[in-house]
Amino acid sequence: MISRFKAEIATATLTASLGLVTVIGALEFGIGWGDAGPESGAFPFYIGLLVIGASLGNLAQMARDRSALQAVFLDREQAHRVGSFLVPMLAFVILAVTLGLYVATALYLAFVMWRQGGYHLIVSAASGVAAAILFYVVLEYAFQVPLLKGPLESALGLY
């Protein structure tokens, strides 16, 4: 069980860290004024400061009203639901890199429709393949946007 208080601390710490990384990175590019105006790091620097300030504000607000944050943020059942979507998405990313985006899309949609949607396996598989073919036609031919392809597309000569 994760309390809302712990989740707020973790989120504020993460966003403050990202803001700090942005500020440090912006300093490498310069944050002052050059001959042509502001240097390239000026905008990211101030955005990073804004993110850090907002994170510190969240921490201060949390410290002030801690009693309201004792509620449960994530219990076992909710974590299971989150995981039931997170694990297939991670598998999709791995499959997209190894097998190509269209094959990964077909497999992901078929699996999610079958396991989480409760559809019959044949309907799920047909829908996944149909969606992948539709995406291929629309993206590759209509919009002429080539996406990551894998060994199956190569074997079919779809490069």
PDB file of C-alpha atoms in Angstrom:
ATOM      1  CA  MET A   1       0.000   0.000   0.000  1.00  0.00           C
ATOM      2  CA  ILE A   2       1.319   3.414  -0.981  1.00  0.00           C
ATOM      3  CA  SER A   3      -0.039   6.470   0.790  1.00  0.00           C
ATOM      4  CA  ARG A   4      -0.814   9.650  -1.071  1.00  0.00           C
ATOM      5  CA  PHE A   5       1.807  11.403   1.092  1.00  0.00           C
ATOM      6  CA  LYS A   6       4.569   9.091  -0.191  1.00  0.00           C
ATOM      7  CA  ALA A   7       3.346   9.457  -3.769  1.00  0.00           C
ATOM      8  CA  GLU A   8       3.368  13.264  -3.475  1.00  0.00           C
ATOM      9  CA  ILE A   9       6.901  13.247  -2.067  1.00  0.00           C
ATOM     10  CA  ALA A  10       8.123  10.947  -4.830  1.00  0.00           C
ATOM     11  CA  THR A  11       6.471  13.026  -7.559  1.00  0.00           C
ATOM     12  CA  ALA A  12       7.728  16.353  -6.198  1.00  0.00           C
ATOM     13  CA  THR A  13      11.246  14.951  -5.814  1.00  0.00           C
ATOM     14  CA  LEU A  14      11.223  13.534  -9.337  1.00  0.00           C
ATOM     15  CA  THR A  15       9.968  16.741 -10.929  1.00  0.00           C
ATOM     16  CA  ALA A  16      12.430  18.852  -8.925  1.00  0.00           C
ATOM     17  CA  SER A  17      15.236  16.536 -10.083  1.00  0.00           C
ATOM     18  CA  LEU A  18      14.150  16.901 -13.712  1.00  0.00           C
ATOM     19  CA  GLY A  19      14.066  20.678 -13.264  1.00  0.00           C
ATOM     20  CA  LEU A  20      17.571  20.604 -11.781  1.00  0.00           C
ATOM     21  CA  VAL A  21      18.885  18.514 -14.676  1.00  0.00           C
ATOM     22  CA  THR A  22      17.324  21.036 -17.082  1.00  0.00           C
ATOM     23  CA  VAL A  23      18.944  23.967 -15.260  1.00  0.00           C
ATOM     24  CA  ILE A  24      22.365  22.295 -15.251  1.00  0.00           C
ATOM     25  CA  GLY A  25      22.059  21.392 -18.930  1.00  0.00           C
ATOM     26  CA  ALA A  26      20.969  24.907 -19.827  1.00  0.00           C
ATOM     27  CA  LEU A  27      24.004  26.379 -18.069  1.00  0.00           C
ATOM     28  CA  GLU A  28      26.237  24.485 -20.514  1.00  0.00           C
ATOM     29  CA  PHE A  29      24.675  26.415 -23.401  1.00  0.00           C
ATOM     30  CA  GLY A  30      24.718  29.796 -21.716  1.00  0.00           C
ATOM     31  CA  ILE A  31      21.822  31.680 -20.172  1.00  0.00           C
ATOM     32  CA  GLY A  32      22.902  35.264 -20.716  1.00  0.00           C
ATOM     33  CA  TRP A  33      22.473  37.662 -23.607  1.00  0.00           C
ATOM     34  CA  GLY A  34      24.588  37.392 -26.738  1.00  0.00           C
ATOM     35  CA  ASP A  35      24.856  39.589 -29.810  1.00  0.00           C
ATOM     36  CA  ALA A  36      21.684  38.118 -31.285  1.00  0.00           C
ATOM     37  CA  GLY A  37      19.638  38.072 -28.080  1.00  0.00           C
ATOM     38  CA  PRO A  38      19.250  35.422 -25.407  1.00  0.00           C
ATOM     39  CA  GLU A  39      21.634  32.487 -25.566  1.00  0.00           C
ATOM     40  CA  SER A  40      20.247  29.057 -26.334  1.00  0.00           C
ATOM     41  CA  GLY A  41      20.112  27.907 -22.709  1.00  0.00           C
ATOM     42  CA  ALA A  42      18.108  30.863 -21.392  1.00  0.00           C
ATOM     43  CA  PHE A  43      14.616  29.501 -22.017  1.00  0.00           C
ATOM     44  CA  PRO A  44      15.303  25.971 -20.695  1.00  0.00           C
ATOM     45  CA  PHE A  45      17.053  27.493 -17.672  1.00  0.00           C
ATOM     46  CA  TYR A  46      14.015  29.497 -16.631  1.00  0.00           C
ATOM     47  CA  ILE A  47      11.639  26.625 -17.358  1.00  0.00           C
ATOM     48  CA  GLY A  48      13.824  24.398 -15.151  1.00  0.00           C
ATOM     49  CA  LEU A  49      13.674  26.996 -12.384  1.00  0.00           C
ATOM     50  CA  LEU A  50       9.893  27.145 -12.758  1.00  0.00           C
ATOM     51  CA  VAL A  51       9.638  23.354 -12.444  1.00  0.00           C
ATOM     52  CA  ILE A  52      11.865  23.362  -9.349  1.00  0.00           C
ATOM     53  CA  GLY A  53       9.792  26.164  -7.800  1.00  0.00           C
ATOM     54  CA  ALA A  54       6.530  24.346  -8.485  1.00  0.00           C
ATOM     55  CA  SER A  55       7.930  21.155  -6.982  1.00  0.00           C
ATOM     56  CA  LEU A  56       9.051  22.980  -3.855  1.00  0.00           C
ATOM     57  CA  GLY A  57       5.612  24.597  -3.667  1.00  0.00           C
ATOM     58  CA  ASN A  58       3.998  21.156  -3.802  1.00  0.00           C
ATOM     59  CA  LEU A  59       6.275  19.952  -1.006  1.00  0.00           C
ATOM     60  CA  ALA A  60       5.387  22.988   1.117  1.00  0.00           C
ATOM     61  CA  GLN A  61       1.669  22.524   0.508  1.00  0.00           C
ATOM     62  CA  MET A  62       1.986  18.858   1.388  1.00  0.00           C
ATOM     63  CA  ALA A  63       3.795  19.631   4.651  1.00  0.00           C
ATOM     64  CA  ARG A  64       1.111  22.159   5.580  1.00  0.00           C
ATOM     65  CA  ASP A  65      -1.847  19.823   4.962  1.00  0.00           C
ATOM     66  CA  ARG A  66      -0.393  16.412   5.758  1.00  0.00           C
ATOM     67  CA  SER A  67      -3.569  15.018   7.334  1.00  0.00           C
ATOM     68  CA  ALA A  68      -5.391  15.082   3.990  1.00  0.00           C
ATOM     69  CA  LEU A  69      -2.603  13.055   2.411  1.00  0.00           C
ATOM     70  CA  GLN A  70      -2.904   9.958   4.583  1.00  0.00           C
ATOM     71  CA  ALA A  71      -5.402   8.390   2.195  1.00  0.00           C
ATOM     72  CA  VAL A  72      -4.368   5.338   0.230  1.00  0.00           C
ATOM     73  CA  PHE A  73      -2.945   6.247  -3.160  1.00  0.00           C
ATOM     74  CA  LEU A  74      -2.359   2.758  -4.502  1.00  0.00           C
ATOM     75  CA  ASP A  75      -3.497  -0.511  -2.971  1.00  0.00           C
ATOM     76  CA  ARG A  76      -2.817  -4.064  -4.132  1.00  0.00           C
ATOM     77  CA  GLU A  77      -5.867  -4.275  -6.416  1.00  0.00           C
ATOM     78  CA  GLN A  78      -5.119  -0.928  -8.058  1.00  0.00           C
ATOM     79  CA  ALA A  79      -1.449  -1.895  -8.503  1.00  0.00           C
ATOM     80  CA  HIS A  80      -2.603  -5.082 -10.220  1.00  0.00           C
ATOM     81  CA  ARG A  81      -4.780  -3.052 -12.616  1.00  0.00           C
ATOM     82  CA  VAL A  82      -1.921  -0.691 -13.399  1.00  0.00           C
ATOM     83  CA  GLY A  83       0.399  -3.630 -13.958  1.00  0.00           C
ATOM     84  CA  SER A  84      -2.097  -5.309 -16.275  1.00  0.00           C
ATOM     85  CA  PHE A  85      -1.668  -2.356 -18.626  1.00  0.00           C
ATOM     86  CA  LEU A  86       1.980  -1.564 -17.917  1.00  0.00           C
ATOM     87  CA  VAL A  87       3.360  -5.050 -18.634  1.00  0.00           C
ATOM     88  CA  PRO A  88       1.742  -5.338 -22.099  1.00  0.00           C
ATOM     89  CA  MET A  89       2.954  -1.811 -22.945  1.00  0.00           C
ATOM     90  CA  LEU A  90       6.516  -2.728 -21.988  1.00  0.00           C
ATOM     91  CA  ALA A  91       6.213  -5.876 -24.079  1.00  0.00           C
ATOM     92  CA  PHE A  92       4.948  -3.714 -26.964  1.00  0.00           C
ATOM     93  CA  VAL A  93       8.037  -1.501 -26.767  1.00  0.00           C
ATOM     94  CA  ILE A  94      10.374  -4.499 -26.737  1.00  0.00           C
ATOM     95  CA  LEU A  95       8.514  -6.159 -29.613  1.00  0.00           C
ATOM     96  CA  ALA A  96       8.464  -2.922 -31.631  1.00  0.00           C
ATOM     97  CA  VAL A  97      12.243  -2.698 -31.446  1.00  0.00           C
ATOM     98  CA  THR A  98      12.822  -6.359 -32.258  1.00  0.00           C
ATOM     99  CA  LEU A  99       9.957  -7.243 -34.620  1.00  0.00           C
ATOM    100  CA  GLY A 100       8.909  -3.870 -35.977  1.00  0.00           C
ATOM    101  CA  LEU A 101       6.091  -1.506 -35.131  1.00  0.00           C
ATOM    102  CA  TYR A 102       3.365  -3.122 -37.211  1.00  0.00           C
ATOM    103  CA  VAL A 103       3.890  -6.654 -35.904  1.00  0.00           C
ATOM    104  CA  ALA A 104       4.094  -5.313 -32.345  1.00  0.00           C
ATOM    105  CA  THR A 105       0.868  -3.368 -32.882  1.00  0.00           C
ATOM    106  CA  ALA A 106      -0.957  -6.468 -34.134  1.00  0.00           C
ATOM    107  CA  LEU A 107       0.286  -8.575 -31.222  1.00  0.00           C
ATOM    108  CA  TYR A 108      -0.424  -5.892 -28.616  1.00  0.00           C
ATOM    109  CA  LEU A 109      -3.973  -5.201 -29.803  1.00  0.00           C
ATOM    110  CA  ALA A 110      -4.778  -8.897 -30.127  1.00  0.00           C
ATOM    111  CA  PHE A 111      -3.456  -9.660 -26.645  1.00  0.00           C
ATOM    112  CA  VAL A 112      -5.154  -6.729 -24.933  1.00  0.00           C
ATOM    113  CA  MET A 113      -8.481  -7.367 -26.633  1.00  0.00           C
ATOM    114  CA  TRP A 114      -8.311 -11.047 -25.708  1.00  0.00           C
ATOM    115  CA  ARG A 115      -7.063 -10.801 -22.100  1.00  0.00           C
ATOM    116  CA  GLN A 116      -8.469  -7.485 -20.921  1.00  0.00           C
ATOM    117  CA  GLY A 117     -11.377  -6.959 -23.257  1.00  0.00           C
ATOM    118  CA  GLY A 118     -12.694 -10.504 -23.062  1.00  0.00           C
ATOM    119  CA  TYR A 119     -13.071 -10.910 -26.830  1.00  0.00           C
ATOM    120  CA  HIS A 120     -12.662 -14.273 -28.520  1.00  0.00           C
ATOM    121  CA  LEU A 121      -9.119 -15.034 -29.585  1.00  0.00           C
ATOM    122  CA  ILE A 122     -10.047 -15.169 -33.280  1.00  0.00           C
ATOM    123  CA  VAL A 123     -11.773 -11.775 -33.152  1.00  0.00           C
ATOM    124  CA  SER A 124      -8.870 -10.306 -31.221  1.00  0.00           C
ATOM    125  CA  ALA A 125      -6.264 -11.659 -33.629  1.00  0.00           C
ATOM    126  CA  ALA A 126      -8.229 -10.507 -36.675  1.00  0.00           C
ATOM    127  CA  SER A 127      -8.683  -7.043 -35.194  1.00  0.00           C
ATOM    128  CA  GLY A 128      -4.988  -6.752 -34.350  1.00  0.00           C
ATOM    129  CA  VAL A 129      -3.911  -7.775 -37.838  1.00  0.00           C
ATOM    130  CA  ALA A 130      -6.532  -5.527 -39.479  1.00  0.00           C
ATOM    131  CA  ALA A 131      -5.428  -2.530 -37.416  1.00  0.00           C
ATOM    132  CA  ALA A 132      -1.760  -3.142 -38.243  1.00  0.00           C
ATOM    133  CA  ILE A 133      -2.569  -3.392 -41.964  1.00  0.00           C
ATOM    134  CA  LEU A 134      -4.679  -0.234 -41.777  1.00  0.00           C
ATOM    135  CA  PHE A 135      -1.880   1.639 -39.986  1.00  0.00           C
ATOM    136  CA  TYR A 136       0.613   0.402 -42.581  1.00  0.00           C
ATOM    137  CA  VAL A 137      -1.511   1.564 -45.512  1.00  0.00           C
ATOM    138  CA  VAL A 138      -2.375   4.925 -43.971  1.00  0.00           C
ATOM    139  CA  LEU A 139       1.078   5.759 -42.646  1.00  0.00           C
ATOM    140  CA  GLU A 140       3.310   4.261 -45.336  1.00  0.00           C
ATOM    141  CA  TYR A 141       1.240   5.066 -48.437  1.00  0.00           C
ATOM    142  CA  ALA A 142      -1.191   7.875 -47.649  1.00  0.00           C
ATOM    143  CA  PHE A 143       1.089   9.972 -45.434  1.00  0.00           C
ATOM    144  CA  GLN A 144       4.395   8.502 -46.663  1.00  0.00           C
ATOM    145  CA  VAL A 145       5.749   8.245 -43.127  1.00  0.00           C
ATOM    146  CA  PRO A 146       8.066   5.244 -42.872  1.00  0.00           C
ATOM    147  CA  LEU A 147       8.022   3.643 -39.435  1.00  0.00           C
ATOM    148  CA  LEU A 148      10.165   0.990 -37.773  1.00  0.00           C
ATOM    149  CA  LYS A 149       9.923  -2.300 -39.624  1.00  0.00           C
ATOM    150  CA  GLY A 150      11.177  -5.705 -38.601  1.00  0.00           C
ATOM    151  CA  PRO A 151      12.066  -9.053 -40.129  1.00  0.00           C
ATOM    152  CA  LEU A 152       8.490  -9.944 -41.157  1.00  0.00           C
ATOM    153  CA  GLU A 153       8.068  -6.821 -43.286  1.00  0.00           C
ATOM    154  CA  SER A 154      11.487  -7.501 -44.801  1.00  0.00           C
ATOM    155  CA  ALA A 155      10.529 -11.100 -45.604  1.00  0.00           C
ATOM    156  CA  LEU A 156       7.317  -9.854 -47.247  1.00  0.00           C
ATOM    157  CA  GLY A 157       9.208  -7.202 -49.223  1.00  0.00           C
ATOM    158  CA  LEU A 158       7.366  -4.328 -47.540  1.00  0.00           C
ATOM    159  CA  TYR A 159      10.372  -2.089 -47.133  1.00  0.00           C
TER     160      TYR A 159
END
